Amino acid sequence: MFRGGVHPPGHKEATAGSAVEWAPVPARLVVPMSQHLGAPCVPTVAVGDRVSRGQVIGDIEAMVSAPVHSPVNGTVAEVGTTLTAAGMTVKAVVIDADEAQELESFVPVPDTGDARARVRGAGIVGMGGATFPSVVKLTPPKDADVHTVILNGCECEPFLTCDHRLMLEQPERVIAGAKHVREIIGAKRVIIALESNKPDALEALRAAADDTIEVVALPTRYPQGAEKQLIYALLKTEVPHGKLPSAAGVLVHNVATAVAIADALETGKPLTERIVTVTGSVARPGNYRVLLGTLVSELIETAGGLVGDVERVISGGPMTGMALGSLDVPVTKGMSGIVAVPKGMAAPAIADDQPCMRCGRCPQTCPMGLEPYALATFADRRMWDAAAKRNVLDCIECGVCSYVCPTKRPLLQLIRLAKAAAMAKGVKS
């Protein structure tokens, strides 16, 4: 078991039993050109162009990038900008969808016999929230001996159940994805890991797997699904400081990403939709298969609308997600959940930095062995070099420090600020 961590209430009961259902096709979709880590795409279409579902509408030649595809058949109404869930303004293609859609058909990614090229062509990125282009992960350094592939189905964030339902409803596709990734990498061992609070998914995966794939249940503990913590929990191997998991001979993919890879390699399907958990204070919590570019406001209406006194709407889970400043932001490849937080459950609004009472809880629970209180203090005082020397870039932004802080200091937000400053100065982890 990894060090630190916490046991927040799961709050998964509202949607864990809800089968995935399609959300309606919106009349208009707003498709951001930046839905991944790395270089943003450049629109390849113009206003008035007819586009087909699966057609590339944005791309760029850069090592860390992923093309963007039209989720529908329709007409380009606008090429402009949009606000994202992260609060950034990025380029976007706005598409008016045709009234009649055939969601089972799409423009396939050409098959040139190169699996990595097809994964890249399908625009697949890490769907657990990291949004790192999958083709880059599938191309480890030449000197790396990647012997083990781990599919991450832990979904340790409270409230979220989209991966749970995927593993339960499509276990054979998860297994197919695991085998494709194993073949591309040439790994000898494949492990699918999930937390023990999903016994039905565990049973479904074990029934679908053959004896070349291990399906492992881990104790429920946050952040079990964090990459380095998961590797240690399964293999008792630590990823060297400042290195990627490939340095430890391991490759980790989210289960939804693995399914997208299987779809791309077997049918040429590009990434144009994803499952999103919509829960909290909404009338009809559930797991919805949503076309990318659907506005969050429309998705909430699909879930019956907000109910009660909602204090905050969060994109992602409550531990690592971000509060939305506007509901008119589009669903993107890395958006796993929308949580409407009722009044009284959300952390208090930040008026100013609260004092540290030196209780020691944050360093005791930090899964990376950092000193969050000190990093936050350095960030508050704009002492970026001091934060860098205390390994601020090792922070995995799990939010455990903020969760345990008795004075509710905005530790995670301050540490994110310090990380951004360190990276802007060229500091490497």
XYZ file of C-alpha atoms in Angstrom:
429
model
C 0.000 0.000 0.000
C 1.232 3.495 -0.807
C 1.951 6.011 1.942
C -0.561 8.618 3.063
C -4.004 8.920 1.528
C -7.487 9.364 2.981
C -10.919 7.744 2.985
C -13.423 10.382 1.859
C -17.125 9.412 1.647
C -17.756 7.742 -1.705
C -21.130 9.279 -2.620
C -21.303 6.843 -5.548
C -24.630 5.213 -4.667
C -26.705 7.672 -6.740
C -25.204 6.545 -10.054
C -23.360 3.253 -9.472
C -26.496 1.339 -10.472
C -27.360 3.583 -13.432
C -26.713 2.016 -16.827
C -25.037 4.222 -19.405
C -27.496 5.979 -21.701
C -26.986 8.294 -24.651
C -27.451 12.003 -24.040
C -29.434 13.742 -26.809
C -27.587 15.176 -29.791
C -27.426 18.962 -29.267
C -28.549 21.281 -32.047
C -25.167 23.027 -31.836
C -21.830 21.713 -30.587
C -18.811 23.728 -29.513
C -15.698 21.637 -30.143
C -12.489 22.987 -28.534
C -9.231 22.624 -30.444
C -7.349 21.975 -27.209
C -8.632 18.891 -25.398
C -5.250 17.404 -24.536
C -1.900 18.196 -22.977
C 0.454 19.566 -25.590
C 0.127 21.715 -28.680
C -3.425 22.888 -29.444
C -4.875 21.995 -32.821
C -5.458 24.395 -35.683
C -8.918 24.288 -37.292
C -8.877 22.561 -40.681
C -12.416 23.624 -41.658
C -14.068 26.942 -42.453
C -17.479 28.485 -41.846
C -20.063 26.914 -44.135
C -18.171 23.647 -44.642
C -20.160 20.435 -44.462
C -18.582 17.994 -41.995
C -19.193 14.314 -41.354
C -19.118 12.497 -38.026
C -15.536 11.401 -37.450
C -13.992 13.859 -39.921
C -10.862 15.672 -38.729
C -11.692 19.319 -38.005
C -8.492 20.268 -36.205
C -4.906 19.026 -36.179
C -1.290 20.117 -35.806
C 2.099 18.598 -36.506
C 3.601 18.324 -33.042
C 4.973 15.376 -31.086
C 2.587 15.918 -28.153
C -0.765 16.494 -29.825
C -3.993 14.769 -30.848
C -6.363 15.658 -33.706
C -9.966 16.670 -33.079
C -12.906 15.191 -35.013
C -16.448 16.251 -35.714
C -18.855 14.404 -33.357
C -21.772 14.812 -35.790
C -22.818 15.297 -39.367
C -23.483 18.990 -39.805
C -22.359 22.405 -40.959
C -19.620 24.604 -39.527
C -21.369 27.662 -38.123
C -18.392 29.421 -36.607
C -14.641 29.144 -36.120
C -13.843 31.160 -33.034
C -13.079 30.661 -29.375
C -14.720 29.138 -26.329
C -14.256 29.100 -22.585
C -13.207 25.713 -21.194
C -13.916 24.027 -17.882
C -10.396 24.989 -16.813
C -11.256 28.646 -17.351
C -9.110 29.079 -20.430
C -10.164 30.592 -23.730
C -9.191 28.364 -26.659
C -9.945 28.054 -30.346
C -13.100 26.148 -31.192
C -15.181 24.954 -34.112
C -18.936 25.421 -33.712
C -21.057 22.915 -35.637
C -24.788 22.985 -36.324
C -25.843 19.341 -36.220
C -28.141 17.849 -38.844
C -31.535 16.907 -37.441
C -31.029 13.249 -38.348
C -27.872 11.557 -37.058
C -26.537 8.016 -37.412
C -24.271 7.719 -34.409
C -23.175 4.203 -35.333
C -21.522 5.473 -38.526
C -18.404 7.625 -38.777
C -15.476 8.461 -41.042
C -12.908 5.811 -40.070
C -9.272 6.554 -39.379
C -7.234 5.068 -42.275
C -5.453 1.801 -41.488
C -1.862 1.977 -42.687
C -0.786 -1.055 -40.682
C 0.829 1.154 -38.035
C -1.119 0.788 -34.783
C 0.460 3.832 -33.156
C -0.377 5.990 -36.173
C -4.003 4.862 -36.020
C -4.239 5.628 -32.295
C -2.808 9.068 -32.982
C -5.161 9.548 -35.927
C -8.137 8.709 -33.720
C -7.237 11.563 -31.376
C -7.104 9.360 -28.291
C -5.891 10.910 -25.048
C -5.919 9.829 -21.418
C -9.615 9.776 -20.527
C -9.083 9.517 -16.786
C -8.528 13.259 -16.763
C -4.834 13.585 -17.599
C -5.525 14.006 -21.359
C -1.958 13.039 -22.287
C -1.942 11.906 -25.954
C -2.024 8.103 -25.894
C 0.348 7.639 -28.826
C 3.104 9.311 -26.818
C 2.542 6.878 -23.945
C 2.589 4.000 -26.432
C 6.005 5.161 -27.637
C 8.284 4.854 -24.594
C 11.980 5.768 -24.769
C 14.036 3.207 -26.698
C 16.053 2.304 -23.625
C 12.925 1.616 -21.554
C 12.019 -2.028 -20.966
C 8.268 -1.843 -20.416
C 7.345 -5.277 -19.109
C 3.977 -4.537 -17.470
C 0.801 -2.822 -18.655
C -1.662 -1.654 -15.984
C -5.209 -0.670 -16.854
C -6.476 1.716 -14.212
C -10.093 1.128 -13.222
C -9.783 2.344 -9.638
C -11.922 5.464 -10.099
C -11.119 6.540 -6.551
C -12.650 10.020 -6.890
C -15.891 10.363 -4.879
C -19.149 10.615 -6.859
C -17.745 9.316 -10.194
C -18.966 6.005 -11.615
C -18.394 6.290 -15.394
C -15.461 3.843 -15.387
C -17.342 1.506 -13.057
C -20.258 1.271 -15.491
C -17.932 0.865 -18.468
C -16.152 -2.081 -16.827
C -19.476 -3.627 -15.802
C -21.287 -3.141 -19.115
C -18.418 -3.652 -21.580
C -15.834 -5.870 -19.872
C -14.948 -7.560 -23.149
C -13.978 -4.191 -24.680
C -11.752 -3.401 -21.687
C -10.057 -6.769 -22.153
C -9.678 -6.095 -25.902
C -8.037 -2.768 -25.130
C -5.662 -4.425 -22.679
C -4.558 -6.923 -25.309
C -4.013 -4.241 -27.960
C -1.877 -2.149 -25.614
C 0.110 -5.239 -24.614
C 0.761 -6.100 -28.252
C 1.838 -2.564 -29.192
C 4.232 -2.298 -26.250
C 5.420 -5.892 -26.261
C 4.752 -6.222 -22.547
C 4.756 -9.598 -20.832
C 2.280 -8.847 -18.065
C -1.138 -7.149 -18.008
C -2.974 -6.140 -14.839
C -6.404 -4.550 -14.637
C -6.746 -2.870 -11.245
C -9.890 -1.621 -9.555
C -10.934 -0.868 -6.017
C -12.796 -3.442 -3.950
C -15.894 -1.216 -3.812
C -16.833 -2.391 -7.337
C -17.419 -6.135 -6.832
C -19.807 -6.446 -9.802
C -17.278 -4.932 -12.206
C -14.576 -7.139 -10.724
C -16.678 -10.212 -11.391
C -17.518 -9.103 -14.939
C -13.890 -8.452 -15.826
C -12.685 -11.754 -14.364
C -15.349 -13.589 -16.362
C -14.237 -11.858 -19.589
C -10.479 -12.193 -19.045
C -8.362 -15.171 -20.021
C -5.443 -16.498 -18.012
C -3.009 -14.002 -19.576
C -4.665 -11.049 -17.854
C -4.732 -10.432 -14.103
C -7.740 -8.644 -12.612
C -6.810 -7.315 -9.177
C -8.956 -5.725 -6.463
C -7.217 -3.158 -4.264
C -8.381 -1.631 -0.977
C -10.553 1.455 -1.347
C -8.310 4.339 -0.492
C -7.836 7.738 -2.105
C -5.779 8.381 -4.304
C -5.462 4.697 -5.238
C -5.884 5.581 -8.920
C -2.944 7.974 -9.079
C -0.362 6.507 -11.426
C 2.643 6.250 -9.125
C 0.563 5.131 -6.143
C -1.121 2.459 -8.249
C 2.191 1.124 -9.508
C 3.523 0.882 -5.973
C 0.360 -0.751 -4.651
C 0.504 -3.449 -7.326
C 4.214 -4.022 -7.896
C 5.934 -2.495 -4.828
C 7.992 -0.530 -7.333
C 8.685 3.177 -7.003
C 8.894 5.338 -10.109
C 12.240 7.175 -9.854
C 12.044 10.862 -8.940
C 11.404 13.003 -11.996
C 10.828 10.003 -14.270
C 7.869 8.529 -16.090
C 6.451 5.067 -15.239
C 8.301 3.633 -18.246
C 11.494 4.146 -16.230
C 10.093 1.519 -13.849
C 9.107 -0.758 -16.740
C 5.395 0.073 -16.481
C 2.753 1.663 -18.689
C -0.563 2.799 -17.171
C -3.720 3.524 -19.148
C -7.219 4.329 -17.931
C -9.815 1.655 -18.785
C -11.846 4.062 -20.956
C -8.714 4.957 -22.875
C -8.069 1.258 -23.488
C -11.574 0.820 -24.892
C -11.064 3.824 -27.184
C -7.797 2.276 -28.396
C -9.545 -1.025 -29.121
C -12.303 0.767 -31.042
C -9.771 2.736 -33.082
C -7.681 -0.294 -33.988
C -10.584 -2.624 -34.774
C -12.991 -0.258 -36.536
C -11.087 2.985 -37.109
C -13.417 4.854 -34.765
C -12.126 8.281 -33.718
C -12.730 9.689 -30.245
C -15.947 11.701 -30.571
C -17.824 10.874 -27.367
C -17.267 9.717 -23.808
C -19.175 8.601 -20.705
C -19.772 11.361 -18.149
C -21.207 10.899 -14.652
C -23.687 13.675 -13.838
C -24.572 13.606 -10.166
C -25.069 15.512 -6.943
C -28.000 17.921 -6.798
C -29.582 17.067 -10.150
C -33.028 15.553 -10.675
C -31.846 12.468 -12.548
C -28.266 11.482 -11.662
C -26.754 9.055 -14.118
C -24.002 8.021 -16.485
C -24.416 9.518 -19.938
C -22.623 8.845 -23.208
C -22.056 12.383 -24.422
C -20.871 13.814 -27.725
C -17.773 15.979 -27.256
C -18.723 19.620 -27.640
C -22.043 19.272 -25.811
C -22.413 22.150 -23.365
C -22.445 21.271 -19.675
C -25.650 23.311 -19.288
C -27.386 21.020 -21.798
C -26.005 17.922 -20.119
C -27.369 19.082 -16.771
C -30.776 19.569 -18.409
C -30.543 15.997 -19.702
C -30.062 14.960 -16.070
C -33.267 16.774 -15.138
C -31.697 20.075 -14.162
C -30.301 21.360 -10.896
C -32.390 20.857 -7.775
C -32.216 22.496 -4.380
C -29.680 25.057 -3.298
C -26.600 24.272 -5.381
C -23.484 26.047 -4.195
C -21.023 24.885 -6.821
C -20.829 22.801 -9.993
C -17.582 20.908 -10.426
C -16.018 19.438 -13.543
C -14.435 16.115 -12.568
C -14.481 14.808 -9.030
C -14.567 16.943 -5.889
C -10.964 16.120 -4.934
C -9.209 17.072 -8.173
C -11.904 18.784 -10.225
C -12.473 22.451 -10.870
C -15.455 24.615 -9.980
C -17.097 25.922 -13.135
C -17.393 29.658 -13.590
C -19.953 29.084 -16.342
C -22.104 26.114 -17.299
C -21.823 27.035 -20.974
C -18.532 25.207 -21.414
C -18.206 22.129 -23.620
C -17.667 18.529 -22.608
C -14.157 17.469 -23.618
C -12.159 14.244 -23.855
C -10.952 14.393 -20.243
C -14.210 15.364 -18.537
C -15.309 12.343 -16.511
C -17.962 13.938 -14.329
C -20.166 16.883 -13.468
C -20.973 17.180 -9.766
C -23.546 19.680 -8.518
C -22.527 20.286 -4.920
C -25.313 21.323 -2.534
C -24.911 24.141 -0.081
C -23.147 23.036 3.051
C -21.122 20.280 1.373
C -18.716 22.468 -0.585
C -15.521 23.856 0.886
C -15.916 27.475 2.009
C -15.219 30.202 -0.510
C -11.705 31.573 -0.267
C -11.683 35.180 0.887
C -8.019 35.206 1.847
C -5.318 32.743 2.793
C -6.120 31.149 6.119
C -3.349 30.642 8.687
C -1.497 27.340 9.048
C -1.886 25.934 12.562
C 1.070 23.511 12.161
C -1.048 20.442 12.871
C 1.048 18.283 10.545
C -1.879 16.539 8.865
C -0.964 17.493 5.309
C 2.559 16.019 5.306
C 1.252 12.920 7.118
C -1.320 12.204 4.423
C 0.469 13.476 1.309
C 0.957 10.360 -0.872
C 4.063 11.911 -2.431
C 5.790 12.625 0.875
C 5.769 16.392 0.313
C 5.215 19.239 2.771
C 2.106 20.940 1.372
C 1.941 23.565 4.141
C 5.434 24.786 3.251
C 4.837 24.713 -0.514
C 1.647 26.728 -0.071
C 3.434 29.262 2.103
C 6.159 29.670 -0.514
C 3.502 30.128 -3.190
C 1.663 32.682 -1.058
C 4.897 34.658 -0.739
C 5.807 34.172 -4.433
C 8.982 32.290 -3.426
C 8.979 30.112 -6.532
C 12.595 28.933 -6.270
C 12.052 27.769 -2.696
C 8.968 25.809 -3.778
C 10.919 24.222 -6.630
C 13.688 23.139 -4.252
C 11.023 21.388 -2.121
C 9.995 19.356 -5.217
C 6.718 21.132 -5.900
C 6.598 19.517 -9.347
C 6.262 16.107 -7.702
C 2.780 17.096 -6.508
C 0.144 14.947 -8.232
C -2.633 17.435 -7.365
C -4.755 14.797 -5.625
C -6.191 17.353 -3.197
C -5.611 15.264 -0.058
C -3.832 18.173 1.658
C -6.778 20.514 1.155
C -9.180 17.793 2.288
C -7.464 17.249 5.650
C -6.537 20.870 6.409
C -8.553 21.930 9.511
C -8.343 25.632 8.617
C -9.352 24.966 4.977
C -6.292 26.622 3.490
C -6.429 26.524 -0.324
C -3.335 24.325 -0.353
C -3.977 22.642 -3.703
C -4.713 25.914 -5.455
C -1.549 27.537 -4.066
C 0.569 24.531 -5.008
C -0.850 24.561 -8.545
C 0.204 28.210 -8.733
C 3.728 27.315 -7.623
C 3.903 24.453 -10.133
C 2.864 26.733 -12.982
C 5.487 29.289 -11.951
C 8.185 26.621 -11.714
C 7.361 25.224 -15.140
C 7.292 28.715 -16.637
C 10.845 29.163 -15.333
C 11.929 25.913 -16.969
C 12.297 23.908 -13.767
C 12.146 20.159 -14.382
C 10.936 17.629 -11.845
